[in-house]
XYZ file of C-alpha atoms in Angstrom:
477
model
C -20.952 1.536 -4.102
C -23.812 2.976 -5.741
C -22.511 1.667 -9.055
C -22.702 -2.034 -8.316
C -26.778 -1.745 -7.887
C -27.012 -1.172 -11.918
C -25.634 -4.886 -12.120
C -28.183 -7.847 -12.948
C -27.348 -9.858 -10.486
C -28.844 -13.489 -9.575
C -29.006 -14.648 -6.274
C -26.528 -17.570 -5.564
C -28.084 -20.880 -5.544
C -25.390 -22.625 -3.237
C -25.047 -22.401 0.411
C -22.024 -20.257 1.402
C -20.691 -21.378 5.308
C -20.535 -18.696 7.794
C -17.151 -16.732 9.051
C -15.634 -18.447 11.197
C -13.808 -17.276 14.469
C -10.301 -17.308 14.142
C -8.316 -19.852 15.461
C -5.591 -19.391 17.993
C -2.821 -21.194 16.759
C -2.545 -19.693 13.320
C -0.037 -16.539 14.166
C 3.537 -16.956 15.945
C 3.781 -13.913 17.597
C 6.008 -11.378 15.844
C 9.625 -10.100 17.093
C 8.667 -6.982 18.241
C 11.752 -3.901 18.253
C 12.888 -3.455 21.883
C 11.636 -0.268 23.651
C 14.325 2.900 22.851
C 14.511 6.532 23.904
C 11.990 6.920 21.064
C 9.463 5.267 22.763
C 7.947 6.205 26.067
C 5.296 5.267 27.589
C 3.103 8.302 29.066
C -0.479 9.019 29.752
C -2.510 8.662 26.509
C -5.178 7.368 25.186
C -3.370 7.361 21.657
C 0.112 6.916 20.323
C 1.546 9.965 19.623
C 4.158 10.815 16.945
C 6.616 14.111 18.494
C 8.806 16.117 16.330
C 11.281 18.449 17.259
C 13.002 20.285 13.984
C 14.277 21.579 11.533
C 16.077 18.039 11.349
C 19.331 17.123 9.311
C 19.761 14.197 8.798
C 22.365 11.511 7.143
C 23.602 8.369 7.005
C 21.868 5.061 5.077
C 18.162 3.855 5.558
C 17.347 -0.057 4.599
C 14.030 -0.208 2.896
C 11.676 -2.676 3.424
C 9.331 -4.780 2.125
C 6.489 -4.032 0.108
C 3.450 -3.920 1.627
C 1.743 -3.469 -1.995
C 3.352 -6.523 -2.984
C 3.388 -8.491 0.082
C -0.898 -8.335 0.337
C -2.085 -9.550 -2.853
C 1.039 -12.058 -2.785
C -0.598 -13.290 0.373
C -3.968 -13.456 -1.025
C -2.332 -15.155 -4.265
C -1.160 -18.501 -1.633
C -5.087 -19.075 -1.604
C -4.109 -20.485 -5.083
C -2.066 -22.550 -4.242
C -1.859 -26.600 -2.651
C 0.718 -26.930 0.097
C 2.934 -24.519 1.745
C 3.841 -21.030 0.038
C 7.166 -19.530 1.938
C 6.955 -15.494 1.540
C 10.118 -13.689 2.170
C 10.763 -9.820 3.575
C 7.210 -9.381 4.654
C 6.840 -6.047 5.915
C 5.762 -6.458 9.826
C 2.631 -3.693 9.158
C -1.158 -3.735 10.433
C -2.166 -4.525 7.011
C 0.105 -7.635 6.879
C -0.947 -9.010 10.287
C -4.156 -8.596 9.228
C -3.861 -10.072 5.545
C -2.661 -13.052 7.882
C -5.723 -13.167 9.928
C -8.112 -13.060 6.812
C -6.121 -16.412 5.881
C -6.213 -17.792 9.265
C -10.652 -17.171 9.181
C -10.554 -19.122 5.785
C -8.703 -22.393 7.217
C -5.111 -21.652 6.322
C -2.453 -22.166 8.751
C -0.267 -19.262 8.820
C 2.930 -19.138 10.389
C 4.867 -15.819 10.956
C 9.607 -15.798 12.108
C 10.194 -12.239 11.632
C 9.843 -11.216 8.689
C 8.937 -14.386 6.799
C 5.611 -16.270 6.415
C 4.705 -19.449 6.104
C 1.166 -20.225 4.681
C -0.521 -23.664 4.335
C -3.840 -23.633 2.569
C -4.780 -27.498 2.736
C -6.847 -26.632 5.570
C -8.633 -24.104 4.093
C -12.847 -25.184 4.658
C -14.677 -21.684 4.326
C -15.328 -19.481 1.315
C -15.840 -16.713 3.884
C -13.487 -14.619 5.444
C -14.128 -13.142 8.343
C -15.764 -10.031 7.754
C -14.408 -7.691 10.825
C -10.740 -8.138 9.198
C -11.638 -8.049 5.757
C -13.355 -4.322 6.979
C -9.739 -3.416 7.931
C -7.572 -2.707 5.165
C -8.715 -2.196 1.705
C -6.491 -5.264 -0.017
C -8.570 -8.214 2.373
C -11.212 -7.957 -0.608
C -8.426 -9.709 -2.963
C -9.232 -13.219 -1.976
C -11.999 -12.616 -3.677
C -10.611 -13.927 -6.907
C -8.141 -16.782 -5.699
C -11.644 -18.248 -3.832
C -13.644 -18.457 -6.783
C -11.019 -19.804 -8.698
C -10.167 -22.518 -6.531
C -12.802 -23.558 -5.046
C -15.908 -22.229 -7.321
C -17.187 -19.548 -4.783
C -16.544 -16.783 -2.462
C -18.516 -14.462 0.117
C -16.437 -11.363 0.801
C -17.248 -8.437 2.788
C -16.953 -4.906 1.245
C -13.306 -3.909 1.718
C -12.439 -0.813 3.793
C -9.057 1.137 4.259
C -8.010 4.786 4.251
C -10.628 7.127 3.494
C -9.434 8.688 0.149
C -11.697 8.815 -2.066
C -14.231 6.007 -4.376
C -12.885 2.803 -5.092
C -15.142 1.034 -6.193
C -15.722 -2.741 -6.500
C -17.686 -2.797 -10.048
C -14.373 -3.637 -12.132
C -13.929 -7.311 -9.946
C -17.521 -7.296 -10.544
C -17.529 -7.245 -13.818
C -14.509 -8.563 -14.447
C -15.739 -11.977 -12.686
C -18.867 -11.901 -14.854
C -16.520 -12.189 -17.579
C -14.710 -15.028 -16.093
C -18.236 -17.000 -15.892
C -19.289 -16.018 -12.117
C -22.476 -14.677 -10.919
C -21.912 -11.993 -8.478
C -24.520 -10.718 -5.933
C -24.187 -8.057 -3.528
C -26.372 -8.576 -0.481
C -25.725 -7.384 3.144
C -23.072 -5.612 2.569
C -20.685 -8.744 1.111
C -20.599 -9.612 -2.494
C -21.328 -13.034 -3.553
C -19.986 -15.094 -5.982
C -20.114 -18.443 -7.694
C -19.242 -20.556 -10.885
C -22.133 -20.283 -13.053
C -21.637 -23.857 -14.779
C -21.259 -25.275 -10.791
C -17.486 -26.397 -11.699
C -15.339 -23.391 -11.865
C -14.314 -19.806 -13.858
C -13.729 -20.270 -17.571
C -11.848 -18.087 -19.568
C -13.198 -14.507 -21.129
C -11.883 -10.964 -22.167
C -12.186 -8.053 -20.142
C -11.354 -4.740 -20.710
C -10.959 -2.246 -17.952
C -12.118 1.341 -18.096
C -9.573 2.203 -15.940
C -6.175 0.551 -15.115
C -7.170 -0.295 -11.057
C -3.974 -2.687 -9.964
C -6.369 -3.950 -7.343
C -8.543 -5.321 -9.855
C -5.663 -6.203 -12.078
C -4.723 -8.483 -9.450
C -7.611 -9.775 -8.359
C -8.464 -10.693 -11.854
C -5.184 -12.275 -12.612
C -5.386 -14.427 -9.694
C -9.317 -15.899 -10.647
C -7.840 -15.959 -14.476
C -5.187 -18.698 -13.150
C -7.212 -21.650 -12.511
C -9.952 -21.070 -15.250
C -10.598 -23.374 -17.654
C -9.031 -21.707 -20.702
C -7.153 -18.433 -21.892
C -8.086 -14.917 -20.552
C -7.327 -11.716 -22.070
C -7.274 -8.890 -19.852
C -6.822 -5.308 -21.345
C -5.647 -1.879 -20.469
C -4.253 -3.646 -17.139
C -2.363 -1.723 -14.412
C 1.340 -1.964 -15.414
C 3.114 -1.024 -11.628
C 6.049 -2.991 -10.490
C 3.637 -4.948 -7.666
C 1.389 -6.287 -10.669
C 4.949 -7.916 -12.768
C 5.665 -9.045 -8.625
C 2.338 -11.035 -8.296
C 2.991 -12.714 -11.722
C 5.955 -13.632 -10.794
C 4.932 -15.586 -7.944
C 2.143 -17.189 -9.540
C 4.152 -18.305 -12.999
C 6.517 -19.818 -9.875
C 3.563 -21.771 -8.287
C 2.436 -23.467 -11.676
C 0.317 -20.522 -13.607
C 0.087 -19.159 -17.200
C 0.619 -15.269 -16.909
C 2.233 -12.688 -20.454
C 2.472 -9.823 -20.629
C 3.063 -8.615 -16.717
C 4.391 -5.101 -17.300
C 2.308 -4.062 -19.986
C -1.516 -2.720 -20.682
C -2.363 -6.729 -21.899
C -2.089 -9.777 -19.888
C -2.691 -13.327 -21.536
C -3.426 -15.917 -18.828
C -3.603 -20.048 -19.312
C -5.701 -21.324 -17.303
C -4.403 -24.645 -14.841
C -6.237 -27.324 -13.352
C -3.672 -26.962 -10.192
C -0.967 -24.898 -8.705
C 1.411 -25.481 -5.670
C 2.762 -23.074 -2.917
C 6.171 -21.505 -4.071
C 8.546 -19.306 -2.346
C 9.243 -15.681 -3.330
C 11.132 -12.743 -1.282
C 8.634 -9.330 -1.207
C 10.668 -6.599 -3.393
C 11.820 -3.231 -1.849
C 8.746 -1.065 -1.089
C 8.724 1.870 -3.921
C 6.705 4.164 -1.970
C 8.949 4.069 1.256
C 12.054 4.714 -0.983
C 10.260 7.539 -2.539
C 9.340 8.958 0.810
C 12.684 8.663 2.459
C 14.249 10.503 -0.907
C 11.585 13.488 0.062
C 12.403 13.484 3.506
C 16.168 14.258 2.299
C 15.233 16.662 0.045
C 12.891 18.318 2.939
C 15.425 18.173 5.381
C 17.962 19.765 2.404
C 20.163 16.976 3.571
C 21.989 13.741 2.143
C 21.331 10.070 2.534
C 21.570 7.029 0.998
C 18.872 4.548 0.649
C 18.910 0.676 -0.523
C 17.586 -1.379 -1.612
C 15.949 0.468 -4.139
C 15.258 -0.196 -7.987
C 16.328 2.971 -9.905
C 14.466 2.251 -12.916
C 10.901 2.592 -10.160
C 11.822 5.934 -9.036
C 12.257 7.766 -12.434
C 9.634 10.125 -11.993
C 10.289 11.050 -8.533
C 14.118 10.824 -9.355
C 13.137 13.791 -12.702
C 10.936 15.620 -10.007
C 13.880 15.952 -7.444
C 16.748 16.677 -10.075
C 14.661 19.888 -11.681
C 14.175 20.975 -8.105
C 17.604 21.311 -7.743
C 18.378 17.965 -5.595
C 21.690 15.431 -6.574
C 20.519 11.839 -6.771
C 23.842 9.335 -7.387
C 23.655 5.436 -7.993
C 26.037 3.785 -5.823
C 25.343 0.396 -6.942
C 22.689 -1.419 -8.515
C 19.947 -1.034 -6.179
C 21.683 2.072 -3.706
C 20.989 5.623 -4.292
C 22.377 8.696 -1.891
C 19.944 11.726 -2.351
C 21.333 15.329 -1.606
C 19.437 18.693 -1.250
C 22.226 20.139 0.759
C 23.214 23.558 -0.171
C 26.400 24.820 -1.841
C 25.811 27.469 -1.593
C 23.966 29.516 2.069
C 21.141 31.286 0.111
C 20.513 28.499 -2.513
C 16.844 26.868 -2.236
C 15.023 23.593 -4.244
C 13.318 25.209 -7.172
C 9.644 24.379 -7.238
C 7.655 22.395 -10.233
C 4.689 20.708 -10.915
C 3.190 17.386 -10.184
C 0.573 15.340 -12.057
C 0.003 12.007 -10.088
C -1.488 8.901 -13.161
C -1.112 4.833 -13.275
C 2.649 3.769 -13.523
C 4.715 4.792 -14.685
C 3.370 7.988 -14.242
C 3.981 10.204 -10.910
C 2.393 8.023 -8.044
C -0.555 8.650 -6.317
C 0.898 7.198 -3.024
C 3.381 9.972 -3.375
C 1.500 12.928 -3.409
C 0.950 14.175 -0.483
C 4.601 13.832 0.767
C 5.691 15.840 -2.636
C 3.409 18.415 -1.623
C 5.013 18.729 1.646
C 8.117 19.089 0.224
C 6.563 22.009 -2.140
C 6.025 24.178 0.737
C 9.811 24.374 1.365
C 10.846 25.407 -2.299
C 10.938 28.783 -4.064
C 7.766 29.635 -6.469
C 3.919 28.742 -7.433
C 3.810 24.510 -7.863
C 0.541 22.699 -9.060
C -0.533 19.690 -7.598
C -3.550 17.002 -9.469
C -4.309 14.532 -8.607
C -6.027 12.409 -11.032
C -6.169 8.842 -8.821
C -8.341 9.565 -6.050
C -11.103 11.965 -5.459
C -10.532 12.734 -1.722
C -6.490 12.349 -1.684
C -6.319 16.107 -0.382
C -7.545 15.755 3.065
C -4.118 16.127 4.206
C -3.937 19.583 3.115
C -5.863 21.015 5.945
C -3.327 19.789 8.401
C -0.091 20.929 6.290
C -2.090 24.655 6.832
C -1.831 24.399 10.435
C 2.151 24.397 10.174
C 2.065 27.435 8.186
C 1.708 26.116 4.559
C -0.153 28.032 2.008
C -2.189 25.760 -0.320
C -5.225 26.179 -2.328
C -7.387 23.800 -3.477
C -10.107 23.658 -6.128
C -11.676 19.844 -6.345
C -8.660 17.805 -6.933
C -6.076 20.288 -7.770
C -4.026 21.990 -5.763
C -1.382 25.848 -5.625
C 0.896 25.328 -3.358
C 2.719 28.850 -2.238
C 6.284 28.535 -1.696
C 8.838 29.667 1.070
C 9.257 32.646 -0.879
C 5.386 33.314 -1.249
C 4.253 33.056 2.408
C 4.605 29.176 3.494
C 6.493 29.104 6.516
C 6.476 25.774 8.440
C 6.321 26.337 12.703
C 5.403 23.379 14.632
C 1.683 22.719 15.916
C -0.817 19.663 16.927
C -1.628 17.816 13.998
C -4.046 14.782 12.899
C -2.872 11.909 10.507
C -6.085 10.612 8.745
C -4.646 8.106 6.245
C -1.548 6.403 5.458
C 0.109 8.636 3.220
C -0.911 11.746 4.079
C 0.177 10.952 7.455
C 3.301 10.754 6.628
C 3.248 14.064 4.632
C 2.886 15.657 7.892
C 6.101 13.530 9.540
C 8.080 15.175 6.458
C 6.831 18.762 7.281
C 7.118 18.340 10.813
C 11.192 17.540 10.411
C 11.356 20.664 8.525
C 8.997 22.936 10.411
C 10.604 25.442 13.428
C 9.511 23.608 16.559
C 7.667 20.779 18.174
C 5.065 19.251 15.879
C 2.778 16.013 17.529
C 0.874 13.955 15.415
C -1.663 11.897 16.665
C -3.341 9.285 14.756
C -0.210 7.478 14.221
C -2.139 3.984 13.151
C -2.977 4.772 10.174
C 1.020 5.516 9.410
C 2.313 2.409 10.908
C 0.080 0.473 8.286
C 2.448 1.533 5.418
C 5.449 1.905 7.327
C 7.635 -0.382 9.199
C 9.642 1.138 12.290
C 9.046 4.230 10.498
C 10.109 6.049 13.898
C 13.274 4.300 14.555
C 14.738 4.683 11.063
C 14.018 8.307 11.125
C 16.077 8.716 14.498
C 18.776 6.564 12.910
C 19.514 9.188 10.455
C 19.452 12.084 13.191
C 15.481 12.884 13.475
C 14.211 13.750 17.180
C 11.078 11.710 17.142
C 9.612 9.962 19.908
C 6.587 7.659 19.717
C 4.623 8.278 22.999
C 2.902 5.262 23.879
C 0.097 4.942 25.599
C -0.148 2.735 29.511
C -1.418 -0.355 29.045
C -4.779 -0.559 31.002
């Protein structure tokens, strides 16, 4: 955070209220998936992921929500008068907790299933609570919809998976543009309308396409008074979802989609309903866990036109990917052939629609299983390789030099046996699920919270399509 010290910053002249506990009415408990042979209850102090392989598997997984869409969605209802109605809300730590950082604010939130209900004509606090906002990295987007509204915000430093800098400096700045002073003090940044009425519009160019500051920027760009150009903007499919949402609750937003967005600024908007489109990134990891596997499955609902890079990827390795229907695809790495194998290639993760970051470490899983040298950058994040030490206790053979990465092969010495592994993060964590249903052998993963934050019933669809995994659960005390 070094970087947001070089700001000139003024201290805010208006009082900000303090966080506020949260309030016990504001969450319906969720429907929880009954208890199955894939979850038993032992003595642990940790849930524990077990995999017995080399898995096959088949038959059709249902994807769900997105949690990338679903959280700045969420934050977006802060926006909005009245009652927003948000459908195919992935049930995830991150979205329970995107619900309790409404809740601290004021907001009655209301959660059947999979579908949320959030009224924000309570809301009486420019201050989230601070423990939640700690939790996951996208708490720190109610930044923007505060300031718009209601002309200022104190916001904790966001936290998340440990993966490398990202920085706050682009809201920062971006916010300055918008007419807010912005103060960083105790570990929360502070913000208010300069002029003492609200964000007027500016131009802002970032120096690098960030879709969390894309969207928080879009979402304080709304309500202020006049037209906002923002440039070389984040372009991924969860950016053109957010727009959506907030063109249906009264806002101004072009360009969605592109590297420009033009944004009319409105006195007002009101709560709209929208349904949460198919999460990308568990599509993409469910194709890889096919290919892993060497086996064929079908996934919906997916949109094809997403998944073109992975979809390239899989097809030069060797895989057959069909389109069923609109939004199905089956994926098949199964052999013709006993001594065929997936081919390997190289990987470059970049912004959409390049090769996504949230991908990579579950690609270079896969990698370990094909034939030949494949390289691996990674050009998003500065510390998205920690998973790589833990793919080297199943027998992989990677080297790594800053972000880049040589993964070895099956033919040139990786060899994938079962051991005790740790998941640190979201993503990698589930790199290790994919090499653990191809490795020889028992593999246990522990750390299986960070996982379950980007992955709904991850466990139970995998044993759907034939996967012996058991969750073991630890007593209640």
């Amino acid at each position: 955070m070094a970087s947001c010290s070089t700001f000139n910053l003024s201290p805010s002249s208006k009082p900000t209220k303090p966080t506020k506990p949260l309030p016990h009415y504001f969450l319906k408990p969720l429907i929880h998936e009954p208890e199955t042979e894939t979850r038993t209850r032992i003595q642990t102090p940790y849930p524990k992921l077990i995999i017995t392989g080399p898995s096959k598997l088949s038959g059709h997984v249902p994807i769900s929500g997105s949690k990338n869409s679903a959280l700045p969605i969420l934050a977006a209802t802060l926006c909005c008068s009245g009652t927003s109605k948000i459908h195919n809300v992935p049930n995830l730590f991150d979205t329970r907790t995107m619900a309790s950082v409404l809740a601290s604010l004021g907001a009655k939130v209301e959660v059947f299933n999979n579908e949320m209900l959030v009224n924000t004509d309570g809301v009486d606090s420019v201050e989230p609570n601070s423990d939640e906002i700690r939790k996951i990295r996208g708490g720190f987007f109610v930044i923007g919809p505060l300031v718009a509204r209601f002309g200022e915000a104190v916001v904790a430093l966001p936290g998340g998976c440990n993966i490398g800098t990202r920085p706050v400096d682009l809201y920062i700045r971006g916010l300055q543009a918008l007419g807010a002073v912005v103060e960083l003090r105790d570990g929360k940044v502070q913000a208010y309308a300069a002029n003492g009425r609200g964000l007027v519009g500016g131009s802002f160019q970032l120096d690098y396409a960030s879709v969390g500051a894309t969207e928080t920027l879009m979402m304080a760009a709304c309500m202020a008074d006049g037209t906002t150009v923002l440039s070389n903007v984040a372009r991924e499919p969860e950016v053109v979802d957010l727009a959506r949402f907030l063109n249906d609750s009264g806002a101004s937003v072009e360009g969605a989609g592109s590297n420009q967005l033009v944004i009319k600024g409105k006195p007002l908007l009101h709560g709209s309903e929208c349904v949460i489109a198919a999460d990308r990134i568990e599509a993409g990891t469910f194709m890889l866990a096919a290919a892993i596997t060497r086996s064929c499955i079908s996934i919906s609902p997916v949109v094809p036109s997403q998944m073109a890079c992975l979809i390239q990827k899989l097809s030069a390795a060797g895989c057959k990917i069909r389109q069923y229907s609109h939004d199905t695809l089956e994926v098949s790495a199964v052999s013709r052939c006993g001594g065929e194998n997936l081919q390997s290639f190289e990987v470059k993760t970049g912004p959409y629609p390049g090769f996504p970051t949230d991908l990579q470490p579950q690609i270079m899983a896969l990698l370990t299983t094909c034939n030949g040298l494949s390289p691996v950058e990674e050009s998003v994040f500065d510390k998205r390789m920690g998973h790589v030490s833990e793919l080297l206790k199943l027998g992989a053979k990677i080297q790594v030099c800053a972000s880049t990465a040589l993964v070895f092969g099956k033919d040139n010495g990786s060899a994938l046996s079962g051991s005790s592994l740790v998941a640190n993060d979201i993503r990698g964590g589930m790199s290790l699920i994919l090499a653990g249903l191809a490795a020889e052998g028992t593999t246990d993963i522990s750390g299986v919270a960070h996982i379950d934050r980007g992955y709904e019933n991850l466990d139970m669809k995998l044993h759907s399509l034939g996967a012996d995994v058991k969750r073991l659960m630890p007593l209640a005390s």
